[in-house]
GROMACS .gro file of C-alpha atoms in nm:
model
  242
    1UNK     CA    1   0.014   0.000   0.014
    2UNK     CA    2   0.195   0.344  -0.119
    3UNK     CA    3   0.249   0.569   0.198
    4UNK     CA    4   0.194   0.303   0.482
    5UNK     CA    5   0.505   0.273   0.759
    6UNK     CA    6   0.791   0.116   0.666
    7UNK     CA    7   1.099   0.053   0.883
    8UNK     CA    8   1.399   0.256   0.862
    9UNK     CA    9   1.724   0.172   0.794
   10UNK     CA   10   1.886   0.117   1.197
   11UNK     CA   11   2.288   0.265   1.062
   12UNK     CA   12   2.274   0.597   1.210
   13UNK     CA   13   2.553   0.868   1.025
   14UNK     CA   14   2.815   0.981   1.114
   15UNK     CA   15   2.906   1.250   1.294
   16UNK     CA   16   3.097   1.509   1.093
   17UNK     CA   17   3.350   1.781   1.160
   18UNK     CA   18   3.360   1.981   1.467
   19UNK     CA   19   3.387   2.426   1.423
   20UNK     CA   20   3.216   2.649   1.296
   21UNK     CA   21   3.300   2.567   0.867
   22UNK     CA   22   3.191   2.251   0.992
   23UNK     CA   23   2.942   2.147   0.686
   24UNK     CA   24   2.621   2.063   0.875
   25UNK     CA   25   2.577   1.707   0.965
   26UNK     CA   26   2.312   1.505   0.707
   27UNK     CA   27   1.994   1.473   0.826
   28UNK     CA   28   1.907   1.075   0.910
   29UNK     CA   29   1.759   0.905   0.644
   30UNK     CA   30   1.377   0.857   0.641
   31UNK     CA   31   1.239   0.509   0.597
   32UNK     CA   32   1.061   0.454   0.257
   33UNK     CA   33   0.665   0.587   0.365
   34UNK     CA   34   0.770   0.760   0.675
   35UNK     CA   35   0.631   1.056   0.575
   36UNK     CA   36   0.406   1.262   0.773
   37UNK     CA   37   0.187   1.343   0.580
   38UNK     CA   38   0.146   0.990   0.403
   39UNK     CA   39  -0.165   0.741   0.523
   40UNK     CA   40  -0.053   0.521   0.801
   41UNK     CA   41  -0.109   0.134   0.885
   42UNK     CA   42  -0.272   0.258   1.255
   43UNK     CA   43  -0.541   0.506   1.029
   44UNK     CA   44  -0.708   0.275   0.795
   45UNK     CA   45  -0.981   0.131   1.082
   46UNK     CA   46  -1.108   0.189   1.388
   47UNK     CA   47  -1.027  -0.200   1.453
   48UNK     CA   48  -0.756  -0.462   1.241
   49UNK     CA   49  -0.980  -0.833   1.318
   50UNK     CA   50  -0.725  -1.072   1.474
   51UNK     CA   51  -0.822  -1.360   1.272
   52UNK     CA   52  -0.755  -1.755   1.319
   53UNK     CA   53  -0.914  -1.968   1.022
   54UNK     CA   54  -0.885  -2.364   0.977
   55UNK     CA   55  -1.045  -2.364   0.687
   56UNK     CA   56  -0.854  -2.136   0.347
   57UNK     CA   57  -1.279  -2.136   0.166
   58UNK     CA   58  -1.391  -1.888   0.436
   59UNK     CA   59  -1.116  -1.654   0.397
   60UNK     CA   60  -1.235  -1.464   0.121
   61UNK     CA   61  -1.651  -1.461   0.201
   62UNK     CA   62  -1.522  -1.357   0.574
   63UNK     CA   63  -1.262  -1.122   0.411
   64UNK     CA   64  -1.567  -0.956   0.240
   65UNK     CA   65  -1.801  -0.942   0.548
   66UNK     CA   66  -1.539  -0.717   0.677
   67UNK     CA   67  -1.465  -0.476   0.399
   68UNK     CA   68  -1.862  -0.359   0.341
   69UNK     CA   69  -1.871  -0.316   0.738
   70UNK     CA   70  -1.583  -0.100   0.716
   71UNK     CA   71  -1.308  -0.316   0.869
   72UNK     CA   72  -1.066  -0.313   0.601
   73UNK     CA   73  -0.718  -0.410   0.709
   74UNK     CA   74  -0.710  -0.795   0.789
   75UNK     CA   75  -0.455  -1.035   1.005
   76UNK     CA   76  -0.462  -1.313   0.943
   77UNK     CA   77  -0.242  -1.528   1.161
   78UNK     CA   78  -0.058  -1.771   1.101
   79UNK     CA   79  -0.090  -2.029   1.384
   80UNK     CA   80  -0.330  -2.281   1.139
   81UNK     CA   81  -0.207  -2.494   0.849
   82UNK     CA   82  -0.458  -2.299   0.632
   83UNK     CA   83  -0.320  -1.910   0.679
   84UNK     CA   84  -0.102  -1.850   0.382
   85UNK     CA   85  -0.407  -1.965   0.185
   86UNK     CA   86  -0.638  -1.835   0.379
   87UNK     CA   87  -0.363  -1.514   0.263
   88UNK     CA   88  -0.320  -1.631  -0.081
   89UNK     CA   89  -0.730  -1.641  -0.215
   90UNK     CA   90  -0.804  -1.268  -0.024
   91UNK     CA   91  -0.517  -1.182  -0.219
   92UNK     CA   92  -0.657  -1.250  -0.537
   93UNK     CA   93  -1.019  -1.184  -0.484
   94UNK     CA   94  -1.065  -0.890  -0.226
   95UNK     CA   95  -0.803  -0.658  -0.351
   96UNK     CA   96  -1.014  -0.334  -0.139
   97UNK     CA   97  -0.927  -0.590   0.141
   98UNK     CA   98  -0.529  -0.492   0.309
   99UNK     CA   99  -0.472  -0.815   0.343
  100UNK     CA  100  -0.190  -0.911   0.628
  101UNK     CA  101  -0.005  -1.143   0.810
  102UNK     CA  102   0.014  -1.230   1.175
  103UNK     CA  103   0.183  -1.409   1.441
  104UNK     CA  104   0.511  -1.353   1.247
  105UNK     CA  105   0.777  -1.537   1.436
  106UNK     CA  106   1.075  -1.607   1.170
  107UNK     CA  107   1.253  -1.510   0.837
  108UNK     CA  108   1.121  -1.771   0.710
  109UNK     CA  109   0.746  -1.676   0.779
  110UNK     CA  110   0.776  -1.316   0.727
  111UNK     CA  111   0.912  -1.438   0.322
  112UNK     CA  112   0.587  -1.672   0.311
  113UNK     CA  113   0.385  -1.431   0.411
  114UNK     CA  114   0.499  -1.189   0.132
  115UNK     CA  115   0.531  -1.454  -0.109
  116UNK     CA  116   0.133  -1.519  -0.064
  117UNK     CA  117   0.084  -1.149  -0.111
  118UNK     CA  118   0.017  -1.012   0.217
  119UNK     CA  119   0.040  -0.633   0.241
  120UNK     CA  120   0.119  -0.640   0.601
  121UNK     CA  121   0.324  -0.864   0.841
  122UNK     CA  122   0.286  -0.875   1.280
  123UNK     CA  123   0.480  -0.951   1.555
  124UNK     CA  124   0.398  -1.069   1.883
  125UNK     CA  125   0.733  -0.947   2.013
  126UNK     CA  126   1.065  -0.917   1.802
  127UNK     CA  127   1.419  -0.982   1.728
  128UNK     CA  128   1.719  -0.826   1.592
  129UNK     CA  129   1.712  -1.097   1.358
  130UNK     CA  130   1.320  -1.119   1.279
  131UNK     CA  131   1.345  -0.735   1.270
  132UNK     CA  132   1.587  -0.801   0.986
  133UNK     CA  133   1.369  -1.020   0.769
  134UNK     CA  134   1.024  -0.832   0.783
  135UNK     CA  135   1.235  -0.479   0.725
  136UNK     CA  136   1.379  -0.689   0.438
  137UNK     CA  137   1.041  -0.822   0.305
  138UNK     CA  138   0.972  -0.449   0.226
  139UNK     CA  139   0.626  -0.440   0.397
  140UNK     CA  140   0.484  -0.271   0.663
  141UNK     CA  141   0.510  -0.438   1.000
  142UNK     CA  142   0.433  -0.378   1.316
  143UNK     CA  143   0.633  -0.545   1.550
  144UNK     CA  144   0.490  -0.592   1.897
  145UNK     CA  145   0.662  -0.425   2.260
  146UNK     CA  146   0.537  -0.462   2.564
  147UNK     CA  147   0.799  -0.208   2.755
  148UNK     CA  148   0.965   0.084   2.763
  149UNK     CA  149   1.312  -0.034   2.709
  150UNK     CA  150   1.200  -0.233   2.309
  151UNK     CA  151   0.982   0.078   2.215
  152UNK     CA  152   1.303   0.331   2.298
  153UNK     CA  153   1.508   0.067   2.078
  154UNK     CA  154   1.250   0.052   1.758
  155UNK     CA  155   1.251   0.416   1.718
  156UNK     CA  156   1.609   0.403   1.730
  157UNK     CA  157   1.598   0.172   1.437
  158UNK     CA  158   1.349   0.450   1.304
  159UNK     CA  159   1.029   0.243   1.350
  160UNK     CA  160   0.702   0.467   1.542
  161UNK     CA  161   0.408   0.237   1.463
  162UNK     CA  162   0.409  -0.107   1.681
  163UNK     CA  163   0.187  -0.336   1.794
  164UNK     CA  164   0.117  -0.337   2.188
  165UNK     CA  165   0.104  -0.684   2.312
  166UNK     CA  166  -0.063  -0.828   2.536
  167UNK     CA  167  -0.206  -0.496   2.581
  168UNK     CA  168  -0.468  -0.610   2.893
  169UNK     CA  169  -0.183  -0.772   3.074
  170UNK     CA  170   0.090  -0.512   2.972
  171UNK     CA  171  -0.055  -0.268   3.131
  172UNK     CA  172  -0.355  -0.211   2.931
  173UNK     CA  173  -0.452   0.131   2.889
  174UNK     CA  174  -0.277   0.308   3.212
  175UNK     CA  175   0.021   0.190   3.070
  176UNK     CA  176  -0.025   0.307   2.722
  177UNK     CA  177  -0.096   0.643   2.869
  178UNK     CA  178   0.215   0.644   3.057
  179UNK     CA  179   0.413   0.627   2.747
  180UNK     CA  180   0.270   0.976   2.528
  181UNK     CA  181   0.481   1.231   2.759
  182UNK     CA  182   0.815   1.026   2.712
  183UNK     CA  183   0.769   0.930   2.385
  184UNK     CA  184   0.503   1.123   2.199
  185UNK     CA  185   0.666   0.942   1.809
  186UNK     CA  186   0.589   0.594   1.922
  187UNK     CA  187   0.204   0.529   1.823
  188UNK     CA  188   0.096   0.181   1.867
  189UNK     CA  189  -0.206  -0.085   1.736
  190UNK     CA  190  -0.331  -0.266   2.120
  191UNK     CA  191  -0.358  -0.622   2.057
  192UNK     CA  192  -0.483  -0.914   2.356
  193UNK     CA  193  -0.793  -0.889   2.601
  194UNK     CA  194  -0.935  -0.648   2.407
  195UNK     CA  195  -1.337  -0.644   2.376
  196UNK     CA  196  -1.591  -0.369   2.277
  197UNK     CA  197  -1.623  -0.294   2.654
  198UNK     CA  198  -1.299  -0.138   2.657
  199UNK     CA  199  -1.159  -0.045   2.284
  200UNK     CA  200  -1.298   0.287   2.325
  201UNK     CA  201  -1.049   0.357   2.602
  202UNK     CA  202  -0.729   0.233   2.419
  203UNK     CA  203  -0.895   0.455   2.113
  204UNK     CA  204  -0.904   0.779   2.305
  205UNK     CA  205  -0.574   0.776   2.417
  206UNK     CA  206  -0.325   1.035   2.188
  207UNK     CA  207  -0.085   0.704   2.094
  208UNK     CA  208  -0.343   0.475   2.008
  209UNK     CA  209  -0.443   0.434   1.645
  210UNK     CA  210  -0.572   0.153   1.615
  211UNK     CA  211  -0.663  -0.164   1.842
  212UNK     CA  212  -0.634  -0.513   1.772
  213UNK     CA  213  -0.933  -0.739   1.796
  214UNK     CA  214  -1.164  -1.095   1.765
  215UNK     CA  215  -1.534  -0.992   1.850
  216UNK     CA  216  -1.615  -0.917   1.593
  217UNK     CA  217  -1.547  -1.280   1.506
  218UNK     CA  218  -1.725  -1.442   1.749
  219UNK     CA  219  -1.658  -1.840   1.729
  220UNK     CA  220  -2.013  -1.957   1.594
  221UNK     CA  221  -2.085  -1.706   1.354
  222UNK     CA  222  -1.790  -1.835   1.196
  223UNK     CA  223  -1.876  -2.197   1.234
  224UNK     CA  224  -2.198  -2.112   1.058
  225UNK     CA  225  -2.076  -1.864   0.822
  226UNK     CA  226  -2.258  -1.642   0.893
  227UNK     CA  227  -2.097  -1.382   0.738
  228UNK     CA  228  -2.424  -1.145   0.767
  229UNK     CA  229  -2.354  -1.158   1.151
  230UNK     CA  230  -1.991  -1.026   1.122
  231UNK     CA  231  -2.073  -0.736   0.866
  232UNK     CA  232  -2.308  -0.578   1.087
  233UNK     CA  233  -2.047  -0.665   1.408
  234UNK     CA  234  -1.769  -0.515   1.164
  235UNK     CA  235  -1.993  -0.221   1.135
  236UNK     CA  236  -2.025  -0.148   1.522
  237UNK     CA  237  -1.630  -0.188   1.556
  238UNK     CA  238  -1.558   0.068   1.278
  239UNK     CA  239  -1.795   0.269   1.432
  240UNK     CA  240  -1.595   0.358   1.732
  241UNK     CA  241  -1.368   0.599   1.531
  242UNK     CA  242  -1.697   0.799   1.501
   0.00000   0.00000   0.00000
């Protein structure tokens, strides 16, 4: 997606000569898509549905229901054997969906998701090796963090859009609110334990762009292939931004 935030290179420019005649040090290079005026993955909708699919045949009708309800960014987690086929099907048949891969844990999964047609990546945490692979994919991505130190480290890498996970267990809205003043450049997609009753409290925070959740995907609706119900619940979730 054009203009969506991507990672910057981790290297910093060497300081220039010191003294009045020294040329100004070059500004750090911006990461692709990091222009402040550009659109953001966190700004596509107030909620990113987190989807776990056991049957890839459900992917297309589910994606169409979510998009029709106003939730175009869809995270399909790589927790089941059907996940990559599901991403591949949505990428081919529902172009209006911003389909992404979640629970990315290894460089191999990052590459497989990209090859399947994923347009963004989400990880529950990160390591230097995984971070490098997600950068190399060329896709927007949200690395998971749960501490201030992780946020500072990733800000040094040029990343400003992060997943806060597991949101409720890691401190919830109180923790995120406490990060806003000292770390104003960081913006978050909190995920983990969030439902319709708590989502609005997260979305009211100045450093939260959207939340991740599953409440618009009740197990009984998926089992019954009740896509109308999914669409109605998605519409309610999309209205949280109002």
